Amino acid sequence: MRRKRRLPALALAVSAREEHLATRRAAGLFDFSFMGLYEFRGKSEVQPVQTRDLDALRPGQIAYTLLLKDDGSVLIDATVWRLDGERFWLFTGRRSAFGGRDRSGEYAILALQGPASGRILARLIGSEPVQALKYFHFLQIDNLIAARLGFSGELGYELMVPAAEASGLREKLLNIGGLRECSWAAADSLRIESGYVLFDREIDGRANPRELGLDRLVRDRKGKFGMSRKLVGLEIAGREAPADVSVAHVTSECDSPTLGK
């Protein structure tokens, strides 16, 4: 490790800690409308952009995928959604020129996360569609798109409506109750606890899928990637590392509200 751990600066604010625990115990609501959304027509248009084999992806299904640079290093992660036989959506954690038709900002995206999220969503759209919705699948009811996805390690959903309807959806969910609106600080600590990578923060643009433990997401990956380093999760046992030893580089760290340390 290259630096001392500044404990006071890294401690979560009280509100973020409460939001984190509320999500672990019941449900939290997060606004992810900042995400990039790109629409592609035809498998041949989207297949070269990302790493997953789309032949196996059926309408209503979602695949976690990677966008690579020409040298095979990872640019960013994404999800690819198959809307029908010809149309695909690509969601990324930031907006850029990823190809296709840029539809970023057209939809509000609210992430409902936590063990109570399914019960809350059932109050909104009914229990049958919620029970039928499988992991990495989505459905549409009127203007609402609901996908079973998450970053928290808990049961979770991403809910999308046209941007103009965002406040109405938020109000409906808050009126149902049993959830708490949460900040990005809580989202960050939840995903660190659960081992999810935040690519814009943790990846230096030189790591390949194998070094990130994600080579399973790449078609024809056999023998394609070497490994000179590896991204791992760890628990810090001491207060600081020796100043004259550099054995690793910390990409993300947080105090863990769930573990209490």
mmCIF file of N, CA and C in Angstrom, residues 144-218:
data_model
loop_
_atom_site.group_PDB
_atom_site.id
_atom_site.type_symbol
_atom_site.label_atom_id
_atom_site.label_comp_id
_atom_site.label_asym_id
_atom_site.label_seq_id
_atom_site.Cartn_x
_atom_site.Cartn_y
_atom_site.Cartn_z
ATOM 1 N N LEU A 144 -43.457 2.655 -17.562
ATOM 2 C CA LEU A 144 -42.462 2.218 -16.582
ATOM 3 C C LEU A 144 -41.713 0.988 -17.073
ATOM 4 N N ILE A 145 -40.401 1.050 -17.048
ATOM 5 C CA ILE A 145 -39.548 -0.106 -17.310
ATOM 6 C C ILE A 145 -38.906 -0.506 -15.993
ATOM 7 N N ALA A 146 -39.043 -1.772 -15.625
ATOM 8 C CA ALA A 146 -38.469 -2.288 -14.382
ATOM 9 C C ALA A 146 -37.492 -3.404 -14.720
ATOM 10 N N ALA A 147 -36.261 -3.278 -14.246
ATOM 11 C CA ALA A 147 -35.225 -4.284 -14.465
ATOM 12 C C ALA A 147 -34.745 -4.806 -13.125
ATOM 13 N N ARG A 148 -34.532 -6.112 -13.053
ATOM 14 C CA ARG A 148 -34.003 -6.691 -11.814
ATOM 15 C C ARG A 148 -32.477 -6.669 -11.889
ATOM 16 N N LEU A 149 -31.920 -5.645 -11.273
ATOM 17 C CA LEU A 149 -30.479 -5.391 -11.295
ATOM 18 C C LEU A 149 -30.067 -4.775 -9.973
ATOM 19 N N GLY A 150 -28.782 -4.743 -9.709
ATOM 20 C CA GLY A 150 -28.351 -4.065 -8.498
ATOM 21 C C GLY A 150 -26.852 -3.989 -8.361
ATOM 22 N N PHE A 151 -26.436 -3.136 -7.446
ATOM 23 C CA PHE A 151 -25.022 -2.913 -7.155
ATOM 24 C C PHE A 151 -24.726 -3.123 -5.677
ATOM 25 N N SER A 152 -25.774 -3.338 -4.875
ATOM 26 C CA SER A 152 -25.632 -3.323 -3.421
ATOM 27 C C SER A 152 -25.359 -4.693 -2.821
ATOM 28 N N GLY A 153 -25.516 -5.752 -3.621
ATOM 29 C CA GLY A 153 -25.435 -7.096 -3.072
ATOM 30 C C GLY A 153 -26.744 -7.566 -2.482
ATOM 31 N N GLU A 154 -27.760 -6.717 -2.510
ATOM 32 C CA GLU A 154 -29.096 -7.058 -2.039
ATOM 33 C C GLU A 154 -30.023 -7.244 -3.244
ATOM 34 N N LEU A 155 -31.229 -7.721 -2.989
ATOM 35 C CA LEU A 155 -32.263 -7.705 -4.011
ATOM 36 C C LEU A 155 -32.421 -6.274 -4.505
ATOM 37 N N GLY A 156 -32.572 -6.090 -5.815
ATOM 38 C CA GLY A 156 -32.669 -4.722 -6.300
ATOM 39 C C GLY A 156 -33.277 -4.617 -7.682
ATOM 40 N N TYR A 157 -33.735 -3.417 -7.987
ATOM 41 C CA TYR A 157 -34.370 -3.126 -9.271
ATOM 42 C C TYR A 157 -33.939 -1.745 -9.744
ATOM 43 N N GLU A 158 -33.916 -1.568 -11.061
ATOM 44 C CA GLU A 158 -33.762 -0.245 -11.644
ATOM 45 C C GLU A 158 -35.060 0.098 -12.354
ATOM 46 N N LEU A 159 -35.614 1.253 -12.023
ATOM 47 C CA LEU A 159 -36.903 1.685 -12.545
ATOM 48 C C LEU A 159 -36.685 2.886 -13.445
ATOM 49 N N MET A 160 -37.258 2.834 -14.632
ATOM 50 C CA MET A 160 -37.069 3.894 -15.613
ATOM 51 C C MET A 160 -38.412 4.422 -16.084
ATOM 52 N N VAL A 161 -38.515 5.734 -16.162
ATOM 53 C CA VAL A 161 -39.665 6.408 -16.755
ATOM 54 C C VAL A 161 -39.140 7.581 -17.574
ATOM 55 N N PRO A 162 -39.927 8.103 -18.515
ATOM 56 C CA PRO A 162 -39.502 9.328 -19.189
ATOM 57 C C PRO A 162 -39.135 10.398 -18.171
ATOM 58 N N ALA A 163 -38.125 11.185 -18.480
ATOM 59 C CA ALA A 163 -37.573 12.137 -17.510
ATOM 60 C C ALA A 163 -38.634 13.045 -16.907
ATOM 61 N N ALA A 164 -39.637 13.419 -17.687
ATOM 62 C CA ALA A 164 -40.681 14.320 -17.191
ATOM 63 C C ALA A 164 -41.538 13.677 -16.107
ATOM 64 N N GLU A 165 -41.496 12.340 -15.998
ATOM 65 C CA GLU A 165 -42.320 11.625 -15.025
ATOM 66 C C GLU A 165 -41.530 11.213 -13.784
ATOM 67 N N ALA A 166 -40.306 11.689 -13.654
ATOM 68 C CA ALA A 166 -39.439 11.264 -12.550
ATOM 69 C C ALA A 166 -40.027 11.610 -11.193
ATOM 70 N N SER A 167 -40.488 12.838 -11.018
ATOM 71 C CA SER A 167 -41.000 13.252 -9.709
ATOM 72 C C SER A 167 -42.240 12.464 -9.334
ATOM 73 N N GLY A 168 -43.064 12.119 -10.318
ATOM 74 C CA GLY A 168 -44.252 11.324 -10.037
ATOM 75 C C GLY A 168 -43.912 9.931 -9.553
ATOM 76 N N LEU A 169 -42.921 9.292 -10.181
ATOM 77 C CA LEU A 169 -42.501 7.960 -9.752
ATOM 78 C C LEU A 169 -41.896 8.017 -8.360
ATOM 79 N N ARG A 170 -41.052 8.996 -8.110
ATOM 80 C CA ARG A 170 -40.438 9.129 -6.787
ATOM 81 C C ARG A 170 -41.510 9.309 -5.714
ATOM 82 N N GLU A 171 -42.492 10.139 -6.004
ATOM 83 C CA GLU A 171 -43.549 10.398 -5.030
ATOM 84 C C GLU A 171 -44.360 9.141 -4.747
ATOM 85 N N LYS A 172 -44.660 8.362 -5.777
ATOM 86 C CA LYS A 172 -45.401 7.114 -5.579
ATOM 87 C C LYS A 172 -44.623 6.156 -4.678
ATOM 88 N N LEU A 173 -43.340 6.025 -4.922
ATOM 89 C CA LEU A 173 -42.525 5.113 -4.118
ATOM 90 C C LEU A 173 -42.433 5.583 -2.671
ATOM 91 N N LEU A 174 -42.244 6.879 -2.471
ATOM 92 C CA LEU A 174 -42.152 7.409 -1.109
ATOM 93 C C LEU A 174 -43.480 7.269 -0.378
ATOM 94 N N ASN A 175 -44.584 7.384 -1.099
ATOM 95 C CA ASN A 175 -45.896 7.215 -0.474
ATOM 96 C C ASN A 175 -46.144 5.765 -0.066
ATOM 97 N N ILE A 176 -45.582 4.822 -0.822
ATOM 98 C CA ILE A 176 -45.689 3.415 -0.429
ATOM 99 C C ILE A 176 -44.979 3.193 0.898
ATOM 100 N N GLY A 177 -43.831 3.850 1.075
ATOM 101 C CA GLY A 177 -43.104 3.782 2.339
ATOM 102 C C GLY A 177 -42.186 2.582 2.433
ATOM 103 N N GLY A 178 -41.480 2.485 3.563
ATOM 104 C CA GLY A 178 -40.571 1.375 3.801
ATOM 105 C C GLY A 178 -39.224 1.526 3.130
ATOM 106 N N LEU A 179 -38.918 2.726 2.633
ATOM 107 C CA LEU A 179 -37.640 2.962 1.973
ATOM 108 C C LEU A 179 -37.094 4.319 2.391
ATOM 109 N N ARG A 180 -35.846 4.545 2.036
ATOM 110 C CA ARG A 180 -35.204 5.815 2.348
ATOM 111 C C ARG A 180 -34.473 6.321 1.114
ATOM 112 N N GLU A 181 -34.620 7.604 0.810
ATOM 113 C CA GLU A 181 -33.838 8.204 -0.262
ATOM 114 C C GLU A 181 -32.375 8.266 0.173
ATOM 115 N N CYS A 182 -31.482 7.911 -0.740
ATOM 116 C CA CYS A 182 -30.075 7.747 -0.374
ATOM 117 C C CYS A 182 -29.155 8.540 -1.292
ATOM 118 N N SER A 183 -27.989 8.852 -0.763
ATOM 119 C CA SER A 183 -26.982 9.645 -1.460
ATOM 120 C C SER A 183 -25.994 8.745 -2.199
ATOM 121 N N TRP A 184 -25.138 9.402 -3.002
ATOM 122 C CA TRP A 184 -24.082 8.657 -3.681
ATOM 123 C C TRP A 184 -23.092 8.067 -2.690
ATOM 124 N N ALA A 185 -22.852 8.732 -1.567
ATOM 125 C CA ALA A 185 -21.915 8.202 -0.569
ATOM 126 C C ALA A 185 -22.375 6.837 -0.075
ATOM 127 N N ALA A 186 -23.675 6.673 0.141
ATOM 128 C CA ALA A 186 -24.203 5.373 0.569
ATOM 129 C C ALA A 186 -24.090 4.348 -0.552
ATOM 130 N N ALA A 187 -24.374 4.754 -1.779
ATOM 131 C CA ALA A 187 -24.231 3.839 -2.912
ATOM 132 C C ALA A 187 -22.795 3.346 -3.031
ATOM 133 N N ASP A 188 -21.847 4.239 -2.798
ATOM 134 C CA ASP A 188 -20.436 3.886 -2.920
ATOM 135 C C ASP A 188 -20.022 2.869 -1.865
ATOM 136 N N SER A 189 -20.406 3.091 -0.615
ATOM 137 C CA SER A 189 -20.023 2.143 0.436
ATOM 138 C C SER A 189 -20.725 0.801 0.259
ATOM 139 N N LEU A 190 -21.952 0.801 -0.237
ATOM 140 C CA LEU A 190 -22.667 -0.450 -0.494
ATOM 141 C C LEU A 190 -21.961 -1.273 -1.565
ATOM 142 N N ARG A 191 -21.555 -0.611 -2.638
ATOM 143 C CA ARG A 191 -20.929 -1.374 -3.728
ATOM 144 C C ARG A 191 -19.526 -1.832 -3.337
ATOM 145 N N ILE A 192 -18.801 -1.063 -2.509
ATOM 146 C CA ILE A 192 -17.485 -1.511 -2.055
ATOM 147 C C ILE A 192 -17.635 -2.751 -1.178
ATOM 148 N N GLU A 193 -18.569 -2.726 -0.231
ATOM 149 C CA GLU A 193 -18.820 -3.908 0.598
ATOM 150 C C GLU A 193 -19.132 -5.135 -0.248
ATOM 151 N N SER A 194 -19.857 -4.927 -1.347
ATOM 152 C CA SER A 194 -20.319 -6.043 -2.168
ATOM 153 C C SER A 194 -19.329 -6.441 -3.250
ATOM 154 N N GLY A 195 -18.220 -5.697 -3.372
ATOM 155 C CA GLY A 195 -17.182 -6.067 -4.320
ATOM 156 C C GLY A 195 -17.420 -5.630 -5.748
ATOM 157 N N TYR A 196 -18.252 -4.616 -5.949
ATOM 158 C CA TYR A 196 -18.509 -4.118 -7.297
ATOM 159 C C TYR A 196 -17.492 -3.032 -7.658
ATOM 160 N N VAL A 197 -17.008 -3.082 -8.882
ATOM 161 C CA VAL A 197 -15.979 -2.152 -9.341
ATOM 162 C C VAL A 197 -16.624 -0.876 -9.879
ATOM 163 N N LEU A 198 -16.106 0.267 -9.467
ATOM 164 C CA LEU A 198 -16.486 1.548 -10.058
ATOM 165 C C LEU A 198 -15.383 1.915 -11.046
ATOM 166 N N PHE A 199 -15.645 1.703 -12.316
ATOM 167 C CA PHE A 199 -14.580 1.739 -13.315
ATOM 168 C C PHE A 199 -13.926 3.104 -13.446
ATOM 169 N N ASP A 200 -14.696 4.167 -13.403
ATOM 170 C CA ASP A 200 -14.098 5.488 -13.573
ATOM 171 C C ASP A 200 -13.143 5.840 -12.440
ATOM 172 N N ARG A 201 -13.312 5.222 -11.281
ATOM 173 C CA ARG A 201 -12.444 5.521 -10.143
ATOM 174 C C ARG A 201 -11.325 4.504 -9.987
ATOM 175 N N GLU A 202 -11.608 3.248 -10.214
ATOM 176 C CA GLU A 202 -10.683 2.186 -9.828
ATOM 177 C C GLU A 202 -9.781 1.684 -10.949
ATOM 178 N N ILE A 203 -10.164 1.942 -12.176
ATOM 179 C CA ILE A 203 -9.419 1.389 -13.300
ATOM 180 C C ILE A 203 -8.581 2.485 -13.949
ATOM 181 N N ASP A 204 -7.305 2.192 -14.154
ATOM 182 C CA ASP A 204 -6.378 3.201 -14.662
ATOM 183 C C ASP A 204 -6.260 3.211 -16.176
ATOM 184 N N GLY A 205 -7.102 2.428 -16.851
ATOM 185 C CA GLY A 205 -7.055 2.390 -18.308
ATOM 186 C C GLY A 205 -6.059 1.406 -18.873
ATOM 187 N N ARG A 206 -5.358 0.664 -17.997
ATOM 188 C CA ARG A 206 -4.355 -0.299 -18.461
ATOM 189 C C ARG A 206 -4.695 -1.731 -18.078
ATOM 190 N N ALA A 207 -5.693 -1.935 -17.229
ATOM 191 C CA ALA A 207 -6.038 -3.281 -16.764
ATOM 192 C C ALA A 207 -6.870 -4.013 -17.814
ATOM 193 N N ASN A 208 -6.581 -5.298 -17.988
ATOM 194 C CA ASN A 208 -7.362 -6.092 -18.929
ATOM 195 C C ASN A 208 -8.416 -6.909 -18.180
ATOM 196 N N PRO A 209 -9.359 -7.542 -18.884
ATOM 197 C CA PRO A 209 -10.442 -8.256 -18.206
ATOM 198 C C PRO A 209 -9.970 -9.344 -17.252
ATOM 199 N N ARG A 210 -8.898 -10.049 -17.592
ATOM 200 C CA ARG A 210 -8.414 -11.106 -16.706
ATOM 201 C C ARG A 210 -7.898 -10.530 -15.399
ATOM 202 N N GLU A 211 -7.187 -9.417 -15.458
ATOM 203 C CA GLU A 211 -6.661 -8.787 -14.247
ATOM 204 C C GLU A 211 -7.780 -8.281 -13.343
ATOM 205 N N LEU A 212 -8.940 -8.006 -13.923
ATOM 206 C CA LEU A 212 -10.096 -7.555 -13.148
ATOM 207 C C LEU A 212 -11.003 -8.705 -12.733
ATOM 208 N N GLY A 213 -10.647 -9.933 -13.114
ATOM 209 C CA GLY A 213 -11.486 -11.083 -12.802
ATOM 210 C C GLY A 213 -12.753 -11.127 -13.627
ATOM 211 N N LEU A 214 -12.738 -10.500 -14.813
ATOM 212 C CA LEU A 214 -13.940 -10.392 -15.638
ATOM 213 C C LEU A 214 -13.744 -10.978 -17.036
ATOM 214 N N ASP A 215 -12.738 -11.814 -17.221
ATOM 215 C CA ASP A 215 -12.523 -12.371 -18.555
ATOM 216 C C ASP A 215 -13.645 -13.305 -18.991
ATOM 217 N N ARG A 216 -14.486 -13.745 -18.063
ATOM 218 C CA ARG A 216 -15.640 -14.567 -18.423
ATOM 219 C C ARG A 216 -16.621 -13.798 -19.310
ATOM 220 N N LEU A 217 -16.527 -12.479 -19.305
ATOM 221 C CA LEU A 217 -17.443 -11.646 -20.084
ATOM 222 C C LEU A 217 -16.985 -11.451 -21.524
ATOM 223 N N VAL A 218 -15.856 -12.040 -21.900
ATOM 224 C CA VAL A 218 -15.276 -11.805 -23.223
ATOM 225 C C VAL A 218 -15.393 -13.060 -24.074
#
